Structures are given as C-alpha cells and as structure tokens.
XYZ file of C-alpha atoms in Angstrom:
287
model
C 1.903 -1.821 34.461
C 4.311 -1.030 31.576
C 4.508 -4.435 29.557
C 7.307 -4.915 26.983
C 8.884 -7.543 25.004
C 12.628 -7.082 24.154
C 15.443 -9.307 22.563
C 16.000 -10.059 19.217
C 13.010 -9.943 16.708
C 12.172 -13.628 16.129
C 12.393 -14.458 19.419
C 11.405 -11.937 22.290
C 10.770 -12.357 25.468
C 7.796 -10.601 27.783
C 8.753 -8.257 30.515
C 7.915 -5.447 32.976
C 9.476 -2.184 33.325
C 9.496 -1.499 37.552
C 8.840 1.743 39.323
C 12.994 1.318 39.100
C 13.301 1.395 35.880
C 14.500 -2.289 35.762
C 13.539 -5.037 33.210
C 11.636 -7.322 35.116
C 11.330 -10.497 33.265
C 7.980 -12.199 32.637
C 8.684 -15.532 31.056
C 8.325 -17.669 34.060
C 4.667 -16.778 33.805
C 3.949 -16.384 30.473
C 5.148 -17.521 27.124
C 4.661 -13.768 25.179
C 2.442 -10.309 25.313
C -0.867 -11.856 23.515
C -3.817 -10.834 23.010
C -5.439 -13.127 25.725
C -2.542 -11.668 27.782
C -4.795 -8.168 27.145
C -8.062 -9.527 28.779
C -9.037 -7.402 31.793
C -8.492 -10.876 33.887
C -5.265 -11.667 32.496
C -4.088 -8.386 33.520
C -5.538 -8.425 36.592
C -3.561 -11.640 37.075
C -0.173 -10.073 36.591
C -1.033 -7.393 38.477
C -1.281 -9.046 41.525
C 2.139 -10.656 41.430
C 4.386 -8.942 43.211
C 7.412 -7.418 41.207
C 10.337 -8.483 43.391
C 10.039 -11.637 43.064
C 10.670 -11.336 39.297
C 14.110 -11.250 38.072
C 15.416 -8.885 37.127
C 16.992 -8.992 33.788
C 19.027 -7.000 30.827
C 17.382 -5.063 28.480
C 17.375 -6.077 24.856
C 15.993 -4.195 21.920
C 12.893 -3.403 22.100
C 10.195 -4.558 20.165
C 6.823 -4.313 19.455
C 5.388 -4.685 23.150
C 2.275 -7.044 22.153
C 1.890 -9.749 19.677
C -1.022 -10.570 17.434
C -2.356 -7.128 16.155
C -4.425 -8.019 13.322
C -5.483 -4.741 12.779
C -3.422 -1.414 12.674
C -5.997 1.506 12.430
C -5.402 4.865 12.182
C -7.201 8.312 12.732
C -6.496 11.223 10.281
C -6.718 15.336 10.634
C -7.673 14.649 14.518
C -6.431 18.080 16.452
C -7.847 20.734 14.923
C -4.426 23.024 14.245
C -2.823 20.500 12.774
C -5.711 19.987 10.257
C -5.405 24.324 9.683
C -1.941 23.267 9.241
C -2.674 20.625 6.238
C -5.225 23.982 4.811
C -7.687 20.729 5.600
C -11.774 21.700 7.284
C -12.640 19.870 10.435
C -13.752 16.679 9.876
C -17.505 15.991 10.864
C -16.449 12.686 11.310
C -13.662 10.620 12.374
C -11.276 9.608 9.346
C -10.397 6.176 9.026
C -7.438 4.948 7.053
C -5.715 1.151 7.811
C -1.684 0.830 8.629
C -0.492 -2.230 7.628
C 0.650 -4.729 10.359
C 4.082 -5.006 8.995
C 4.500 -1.217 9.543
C 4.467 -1.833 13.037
C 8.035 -2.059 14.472
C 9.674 -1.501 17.676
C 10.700 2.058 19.529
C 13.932 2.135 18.432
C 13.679 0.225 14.958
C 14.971 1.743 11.752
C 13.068 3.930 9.790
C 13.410 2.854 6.174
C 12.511 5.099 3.010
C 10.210 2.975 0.538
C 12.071 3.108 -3.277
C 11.529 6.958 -4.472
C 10.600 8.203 -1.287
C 10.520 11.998 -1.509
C 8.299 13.398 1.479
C 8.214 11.214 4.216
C 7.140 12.514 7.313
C 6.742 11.990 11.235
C 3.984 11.777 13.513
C 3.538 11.811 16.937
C 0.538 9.645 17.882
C -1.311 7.946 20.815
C -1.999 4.724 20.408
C -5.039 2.692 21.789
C -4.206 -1.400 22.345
C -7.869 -3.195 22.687
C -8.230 -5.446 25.229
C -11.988 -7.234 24.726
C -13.874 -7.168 21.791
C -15.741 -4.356 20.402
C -18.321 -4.136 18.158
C -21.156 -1.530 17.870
C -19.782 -0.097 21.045
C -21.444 2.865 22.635
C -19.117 5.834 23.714
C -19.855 5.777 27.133
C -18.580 1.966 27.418
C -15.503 2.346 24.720
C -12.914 2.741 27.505
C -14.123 -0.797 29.235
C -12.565 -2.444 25.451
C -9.161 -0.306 25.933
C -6.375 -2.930 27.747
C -3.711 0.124 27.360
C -1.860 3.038 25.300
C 1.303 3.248 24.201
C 3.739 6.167 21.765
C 3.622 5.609 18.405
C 5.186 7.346 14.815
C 2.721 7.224 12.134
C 5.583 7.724 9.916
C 3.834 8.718 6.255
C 5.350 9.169 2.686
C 3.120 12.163 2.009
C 3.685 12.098 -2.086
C 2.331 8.711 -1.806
C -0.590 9.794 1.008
C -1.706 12.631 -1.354
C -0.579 12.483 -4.961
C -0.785 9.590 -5.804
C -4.831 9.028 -6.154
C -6.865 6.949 -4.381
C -6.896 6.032 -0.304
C -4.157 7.618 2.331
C -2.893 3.923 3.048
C -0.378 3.084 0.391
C 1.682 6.613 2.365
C 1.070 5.140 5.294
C 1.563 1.281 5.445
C 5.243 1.330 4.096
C 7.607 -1.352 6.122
C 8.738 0.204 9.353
C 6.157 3.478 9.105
C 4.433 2.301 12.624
C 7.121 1.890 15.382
C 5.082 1.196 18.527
C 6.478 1.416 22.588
C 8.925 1.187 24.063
C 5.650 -0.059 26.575
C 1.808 -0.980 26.255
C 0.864 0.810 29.700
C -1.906 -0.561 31.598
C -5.235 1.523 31.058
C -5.433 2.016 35.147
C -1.823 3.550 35.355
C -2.611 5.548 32.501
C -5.996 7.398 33.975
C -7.442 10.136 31.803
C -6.168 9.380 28.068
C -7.317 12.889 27.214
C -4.446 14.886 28.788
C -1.398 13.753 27.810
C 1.831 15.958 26.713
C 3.139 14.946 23.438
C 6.361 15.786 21.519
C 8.481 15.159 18.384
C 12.548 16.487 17.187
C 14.265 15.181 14.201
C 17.995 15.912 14.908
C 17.176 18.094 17.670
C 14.982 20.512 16.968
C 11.928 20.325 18.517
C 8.700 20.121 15.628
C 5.944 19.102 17.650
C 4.474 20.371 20.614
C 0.623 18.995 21.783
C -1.686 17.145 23.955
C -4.581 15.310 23.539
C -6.926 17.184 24.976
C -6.879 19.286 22.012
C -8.273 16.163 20.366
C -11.199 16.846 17.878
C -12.536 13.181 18.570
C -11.625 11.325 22.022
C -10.520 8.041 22.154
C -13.754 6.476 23.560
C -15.530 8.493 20.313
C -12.982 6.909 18.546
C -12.850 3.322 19.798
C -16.521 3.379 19.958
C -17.365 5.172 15.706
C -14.494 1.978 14.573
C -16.173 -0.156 16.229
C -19.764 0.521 14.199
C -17.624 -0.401 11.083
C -15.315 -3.624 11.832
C -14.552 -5.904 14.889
C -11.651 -4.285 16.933
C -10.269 -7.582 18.447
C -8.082 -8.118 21.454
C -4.243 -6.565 20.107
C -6.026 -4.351 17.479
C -3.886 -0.862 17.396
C -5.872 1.823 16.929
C -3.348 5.593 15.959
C -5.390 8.519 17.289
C -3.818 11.587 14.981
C -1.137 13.994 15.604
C -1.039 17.460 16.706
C 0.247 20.173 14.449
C 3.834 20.603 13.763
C 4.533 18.018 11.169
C 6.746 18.334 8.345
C 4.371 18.991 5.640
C 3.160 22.131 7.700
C 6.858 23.984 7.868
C 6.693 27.276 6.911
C 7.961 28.703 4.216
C 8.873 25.476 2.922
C 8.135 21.796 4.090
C 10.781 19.855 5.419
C 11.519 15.995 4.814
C 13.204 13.213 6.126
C 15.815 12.294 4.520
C 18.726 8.668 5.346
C 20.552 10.135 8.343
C 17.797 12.340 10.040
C 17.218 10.807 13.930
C 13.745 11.376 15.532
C 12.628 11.603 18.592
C 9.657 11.420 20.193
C 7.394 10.678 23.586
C 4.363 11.015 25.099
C 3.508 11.297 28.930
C 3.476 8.636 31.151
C 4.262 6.493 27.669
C 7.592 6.935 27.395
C 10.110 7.726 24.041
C 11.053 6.484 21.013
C 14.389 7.426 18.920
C 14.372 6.393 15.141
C 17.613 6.634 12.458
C 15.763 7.366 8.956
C 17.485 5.003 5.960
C 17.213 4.933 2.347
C 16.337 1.880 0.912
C 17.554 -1.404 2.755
C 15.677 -4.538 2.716
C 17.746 -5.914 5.363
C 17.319 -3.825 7.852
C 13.200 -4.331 7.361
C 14.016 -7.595 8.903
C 16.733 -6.995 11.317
C-alpha cells in the first residue's frame, strides 16, 4: 500500500494512492496515519479492504504521510563513493547523527534557508518508517520492526554540518531540511530495500545518480546497530545516507543552493518529491 495524508497542514486527512493513481480516501476508517496505524495488524487490516469501495477523492498537498515520529534519525557517509567524494575513510561503523522532528515536512514543502545560510545542500535518501518496537534487535530480525520506506531530502547546511564545531545536527535539523513522501509504502510492496534506483536535479540537471545496493551498511544493519543504542518506536524515521553526487562533491568547485533553485528527486517504487529553495521566511515554515 502507498499511505498518504494530504490537505492543509493542521488538518490532514489519511489516504491511499490506487494502482490508478487516484486518492483514495481513508477517513471513514481511520482518524490519521499513526503510529498504531504502523503495527503489522493494523496494516494488515487495511489491507484487506478492498479499494473500490473507498472514495475516491482530490488530492491536496501533501504532507508528511505518518504522524507521531518522535524520532528522526539519520545515517552519515553510507555509500562508499559518496564518502571518496566528501575525501572521508569508510566508516567501520554506522554514523549516527539525529534530524530534528520539525525538519520533517511534506514532498512538496518549501525549502527554507536558516539566517546566513551559505552551503546548503541536497540529499537523496531512503527512509525506513518503524512499525513495532525495536530494541537490541538482531540483524537477521531488523526487517520484522520496518512498517515501510518512503523518499526523503536530508537537506544539510554544510558550513553549519562541518565548520562550525561540535556534532553534524545543528546542519542538519534546520526547519524544513527533512521533507518526507509523497507515500510511506508498505514493506511487502516494497520487497528487497537493497535495490532501489535513486536520483536528484536542482533546476534540471541531473546531480545524483545511485542505488542502494551500493549501501556500505543495509537497512536491517542499520535498523538493527540503532536499535543497540535507543528505542526506535512505532513512526521513528530512520535516513539511510545518500549516494555520491551531492553538492559539496562538484568538481572544480562546489555548488549551493541558493532562494529560487527547484529540486527534484525520487526513488523507485517511492515515488518524487519537487522542492522551491527560499531565503529566510518564517511564514512559510508554517504554511
């Protein structure tokens, strides 16, 4: 299933995307995309309903396509050519930095530059959405915790990711640096997480080229290393890494966003996102 929730920000409502490509519209069954939505029996539940009988409705904006993420994790330097790229090793180890949750924003949401932004970047990501706790997880049962995956931009002021001292997360938890969707897609539809296509253009031309199998860490090494260090709960986000081809890594000289620039990006079976980049704006944080 590809679950969404679209309309206006404070109030959206939960929907399906059919094999049509029609908004389907979920409310007469539920109230919103939660994280008790995510349980393997919830989502067995909706499964089972059959999608013409559900209206079909209009598609508003779409937002972020689950609700109470109280974690937004993220996975640096995780395909090794984009870490050759950065003139970073191999990590022996995953690296583990924290989004914030009010990064997170839908597909289509504007990209906003924090005050003094002057190397803010794009990122082309898969995204893991837990479904069941997980906690000391072994590998070979990470997968069982995973309700879906959806496209995500890990969006990152780089000046403020490396010059600024200490951790990566004050580049990388700015307001709107984490738009998520357009869909969570179902685990089962998804099948092998490990070879997906993945892409990225700011106003046209095309940065990023990858796939995940080129992933130093998989996501069940992934899901299951987090999981040794906090409690992933049920609408935890967990941001795999990007492959190379970020702006940081142009050659001979990096390239920026800058207010103006339009990305956009997809990843197989996920669907695409398109982003307008802003300077400073608090209102359109909030819109």
């Amino acid at each position: 299933m590809k679950l969404l929730r679209h309309g206006p920000r404070a109030n959206p409502k939960p929907g399906l995307m059919d094999a049509q490509g029609q908004v389907r519209d979920l409310s007469g069954l539920i109230g919103d995309i939660t994280p008790a939505t995510l349980s393997p029996s919830a989502l067995a539940a909706l499964a089972s309903v059959d999608v013409n009988t559900l209206p079909v409705v209009p598609l508003g904006e779409y937002q972020v396509p689950f609700t109470g993420m109280t974690k937004f994790i993220a996975i640096g330097l995780n395909y090794a050519d984009h870490a050759a790229e950065s003139n970073l090793p191999i990590p022996a180890e995953p690296i583990v930095f924290q989004k914030t949750v009010e990064s997170a924003v839908g597909c289509n949401h504007a990209v906003v530059l924090p005050k003094g932004s002057k190397k803010t970047d794009w990122e082309v990501e898969l995204g893991v959405v837990i479904g069941t706790r997980a906690r000391y997880v072994d590998e070979a049962d990470a997968l069982k915790h995973v309700a879906g995956y959806c496209t995500i931009n890990d969006v990152s002021e780089r000046e403020y990711q490396i010059e600024r001292g200490g951790t990566w997360d004050k580049g990388k938890g700015c307001d709107t640096f984490g738009p998520i969707g357009p869909w969570l897609v179902t685990a089962d539809e998804v099948g092998d997480p490990q070879n997906l296509d993945m892409w990225l253009e700011v106003n046209g031309h095309r940065y990023q080229n990858g796939n995940t199998k080129t992933m130093i860490f998989t996501v069940a090494k992934i899901v299951s290393y987090v999981s040794q260090f906090m409690t992933l709960n049920p609408g935890d986000v967990i941001t795999t890494g990007t492959p190379p081809g970020v702006g940081m890594g142009v050659k001979p000289a990096p390239v920026f966003l800058k207010p103006g620039d339009v990305m956009r990006l997809g990843i197989q079976k996920l669907g695409e996102q398109q982003q307008t980049v802003y300077a400073w704006d608090p209102a359109l944080i909030d819109a």
